[in-house]
PDB file of C-alpha atoms in Angstrom:
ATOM      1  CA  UNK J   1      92.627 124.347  52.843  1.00 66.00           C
ATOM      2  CA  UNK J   2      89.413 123.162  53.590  1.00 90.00           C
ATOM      3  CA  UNK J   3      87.440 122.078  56.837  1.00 94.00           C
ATOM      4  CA  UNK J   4      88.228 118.353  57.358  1.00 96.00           C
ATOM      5  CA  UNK J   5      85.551 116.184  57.152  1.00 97.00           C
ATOM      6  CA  UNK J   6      83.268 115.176  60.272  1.00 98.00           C
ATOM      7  CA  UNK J   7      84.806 113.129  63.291  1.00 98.00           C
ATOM      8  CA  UNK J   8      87.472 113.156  65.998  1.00 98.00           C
ATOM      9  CA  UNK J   9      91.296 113.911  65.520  1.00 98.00           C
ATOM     10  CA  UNK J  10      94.425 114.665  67.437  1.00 97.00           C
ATOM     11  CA  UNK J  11      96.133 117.960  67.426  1.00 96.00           C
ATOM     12  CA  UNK J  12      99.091 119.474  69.465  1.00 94.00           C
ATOM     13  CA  UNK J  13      98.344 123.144  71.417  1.00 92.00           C
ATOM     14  CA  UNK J  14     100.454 125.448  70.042  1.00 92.00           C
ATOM     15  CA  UNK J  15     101.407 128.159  72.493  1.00 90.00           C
ATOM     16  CA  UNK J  16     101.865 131.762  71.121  1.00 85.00           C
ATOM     17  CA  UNK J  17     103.745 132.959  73.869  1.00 84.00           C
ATOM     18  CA  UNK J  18     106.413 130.266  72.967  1.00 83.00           C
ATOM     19  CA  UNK J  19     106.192 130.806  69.171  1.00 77.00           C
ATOM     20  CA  UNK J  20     104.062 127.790  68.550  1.00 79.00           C
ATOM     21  CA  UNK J  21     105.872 124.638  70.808  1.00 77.00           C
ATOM     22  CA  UNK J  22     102.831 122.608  71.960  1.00 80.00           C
ATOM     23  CA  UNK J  23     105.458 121.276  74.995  1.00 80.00           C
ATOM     24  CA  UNK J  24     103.572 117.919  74.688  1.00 84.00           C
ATOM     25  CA  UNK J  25     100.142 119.114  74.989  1.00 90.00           C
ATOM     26  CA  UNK J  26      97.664 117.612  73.080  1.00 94.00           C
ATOM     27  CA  UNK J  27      93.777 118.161  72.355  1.00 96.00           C
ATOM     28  CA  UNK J  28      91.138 116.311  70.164  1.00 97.00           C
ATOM     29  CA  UNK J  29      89.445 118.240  68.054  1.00 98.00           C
ATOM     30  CA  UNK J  30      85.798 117.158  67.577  1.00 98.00           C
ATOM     31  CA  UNK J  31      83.978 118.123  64.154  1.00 98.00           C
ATOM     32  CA  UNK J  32      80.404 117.905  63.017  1.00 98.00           C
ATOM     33  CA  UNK J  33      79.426 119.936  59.957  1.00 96.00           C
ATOM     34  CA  UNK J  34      80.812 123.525  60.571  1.00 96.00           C
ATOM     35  CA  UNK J  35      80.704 122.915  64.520  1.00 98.00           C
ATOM     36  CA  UNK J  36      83.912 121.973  66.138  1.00 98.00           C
ATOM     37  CA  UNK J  37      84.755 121.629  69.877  1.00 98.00           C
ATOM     38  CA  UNK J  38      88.499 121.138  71.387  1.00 98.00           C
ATOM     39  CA  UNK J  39      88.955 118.552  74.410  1.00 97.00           C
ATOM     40  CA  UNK J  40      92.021 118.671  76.642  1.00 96.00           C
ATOM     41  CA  UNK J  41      93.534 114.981  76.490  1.00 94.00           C
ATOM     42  CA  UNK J  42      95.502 115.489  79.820  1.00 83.00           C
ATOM     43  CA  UNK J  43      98.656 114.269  79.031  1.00 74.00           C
ATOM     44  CA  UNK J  44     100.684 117.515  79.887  1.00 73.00           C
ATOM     45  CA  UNK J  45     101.072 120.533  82.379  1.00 78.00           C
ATOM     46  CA  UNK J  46      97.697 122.729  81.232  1.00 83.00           C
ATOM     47  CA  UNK J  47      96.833 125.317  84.506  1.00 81.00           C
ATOM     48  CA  UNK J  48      93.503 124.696  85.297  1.00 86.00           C
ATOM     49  CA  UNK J  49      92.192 122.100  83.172  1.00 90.00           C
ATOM     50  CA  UNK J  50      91.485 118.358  83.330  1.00 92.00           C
ATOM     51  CA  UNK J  51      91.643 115.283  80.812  1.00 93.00           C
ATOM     52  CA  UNK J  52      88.300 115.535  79.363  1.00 95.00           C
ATOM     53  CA  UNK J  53      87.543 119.015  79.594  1.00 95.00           C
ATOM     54  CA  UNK J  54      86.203 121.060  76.838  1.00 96.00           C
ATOM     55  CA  UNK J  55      88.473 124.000  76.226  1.00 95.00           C
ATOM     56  CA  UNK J  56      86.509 125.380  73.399  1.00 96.00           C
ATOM     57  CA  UNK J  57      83.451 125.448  71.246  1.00 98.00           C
ATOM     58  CA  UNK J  58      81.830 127.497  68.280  1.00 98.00           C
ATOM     59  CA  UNK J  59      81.475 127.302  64.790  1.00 98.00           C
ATOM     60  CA  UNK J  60      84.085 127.104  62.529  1.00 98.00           C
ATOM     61  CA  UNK J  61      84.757 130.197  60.153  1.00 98.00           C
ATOM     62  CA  UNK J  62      87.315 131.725  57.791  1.00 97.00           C
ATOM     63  CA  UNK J  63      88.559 135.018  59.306  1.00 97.00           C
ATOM     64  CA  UNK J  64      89.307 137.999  56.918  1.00 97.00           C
ATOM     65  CA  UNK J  65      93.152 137.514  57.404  1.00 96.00           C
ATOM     66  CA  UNK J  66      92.729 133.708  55.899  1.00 96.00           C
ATOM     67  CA  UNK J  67      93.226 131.687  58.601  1.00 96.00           C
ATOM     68  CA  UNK J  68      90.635 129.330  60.554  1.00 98.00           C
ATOM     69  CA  UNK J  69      88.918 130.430  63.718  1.00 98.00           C
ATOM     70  CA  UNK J  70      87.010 128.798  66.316  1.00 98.00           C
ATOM     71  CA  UNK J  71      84.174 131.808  66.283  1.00 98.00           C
ATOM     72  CA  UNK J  72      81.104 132.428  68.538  1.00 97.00           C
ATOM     73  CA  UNK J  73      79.227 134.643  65.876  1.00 96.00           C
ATOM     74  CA  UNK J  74      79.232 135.327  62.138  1.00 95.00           C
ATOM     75  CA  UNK J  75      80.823 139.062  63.145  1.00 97.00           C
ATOM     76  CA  UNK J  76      84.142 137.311  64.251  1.00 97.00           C
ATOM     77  CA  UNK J  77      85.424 137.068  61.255  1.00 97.00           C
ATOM     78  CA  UNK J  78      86.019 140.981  60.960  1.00 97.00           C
ATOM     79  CA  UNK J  79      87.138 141.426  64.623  1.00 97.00           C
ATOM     80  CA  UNK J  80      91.040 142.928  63.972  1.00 95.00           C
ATOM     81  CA  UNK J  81      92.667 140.778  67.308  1.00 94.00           C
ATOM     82  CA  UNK J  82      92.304 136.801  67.095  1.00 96.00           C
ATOM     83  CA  UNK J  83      94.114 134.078  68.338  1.00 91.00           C
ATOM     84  CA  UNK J  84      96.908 133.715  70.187  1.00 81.00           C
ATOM     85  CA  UNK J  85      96.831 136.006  73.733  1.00 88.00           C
ATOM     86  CA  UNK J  86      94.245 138.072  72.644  1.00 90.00           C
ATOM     87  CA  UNK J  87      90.678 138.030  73.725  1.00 89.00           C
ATOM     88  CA  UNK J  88      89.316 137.455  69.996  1.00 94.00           C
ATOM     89  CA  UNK J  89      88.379 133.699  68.755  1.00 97.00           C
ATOM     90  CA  UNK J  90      91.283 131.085  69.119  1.00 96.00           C
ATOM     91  CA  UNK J  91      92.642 129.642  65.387  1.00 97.00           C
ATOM     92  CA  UNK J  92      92.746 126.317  64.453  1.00 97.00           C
ATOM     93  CA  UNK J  93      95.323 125.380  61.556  1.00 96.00           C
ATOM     94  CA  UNK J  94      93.591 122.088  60.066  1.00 97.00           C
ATOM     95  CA  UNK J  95      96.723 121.741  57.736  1.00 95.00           C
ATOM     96  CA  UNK J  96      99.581 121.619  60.627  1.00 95.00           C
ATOM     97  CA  UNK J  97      96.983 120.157  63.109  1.00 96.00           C
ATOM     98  CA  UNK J  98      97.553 122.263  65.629  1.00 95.00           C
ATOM     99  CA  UNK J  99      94.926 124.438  67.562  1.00 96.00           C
ATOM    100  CA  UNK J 100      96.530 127.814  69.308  1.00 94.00           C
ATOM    101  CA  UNK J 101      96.558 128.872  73.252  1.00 91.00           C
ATOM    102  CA  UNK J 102      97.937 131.671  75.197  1.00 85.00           C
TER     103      UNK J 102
END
């Protein structure tokens, strides 16, 4: 379970609040060395976002519990709420391809 290698690639959202159904919606996920960014691809119902828009950025790092986050600093890998509806860093699963929203 390792960071895939550099360059674009289609995931599905998966939404927490519905247990992981991504209800059609789809992102690319951009990587470049340990630097990842997600872009909405606008084929679904997403409130308040637009084809093309970046719905997140960081750097890509293992959190403490194992799984992959999207974090902002170093220290996010020991913050105890991530991903789903929380306000820690958002989780990427690189083996499912899916990245996770509230």
């Amino acid at each position: 379970n390792e960071i895939p290698d550099d360059g674009k690639y289609p995931y599905d959202i998966a939404f927490a609040e519905w247990k992981g159904i991504s209800m059609g919606e789809k992102v690319t996920v951009i990587i470049k060395g340990d630097t990842i960014q997600i872009v909405y691809d606008g084929d679904g119902h997403l409130t308040n976002a637009k084809k093309g828009d970046i719905l997140n950025s960081g750097i890509i790092r293992k959190h403490k519990s194992g799984v992959w986050i999207i974090a902002q600093s170093e220290e996010d890998i020991y913050l105890n709420e991530i991903g789903g509806c929380t306000d820690g860093p958002s989780v990427i699963d690189f083996e499912q391809m899916k990245y996770w929203l509230c």
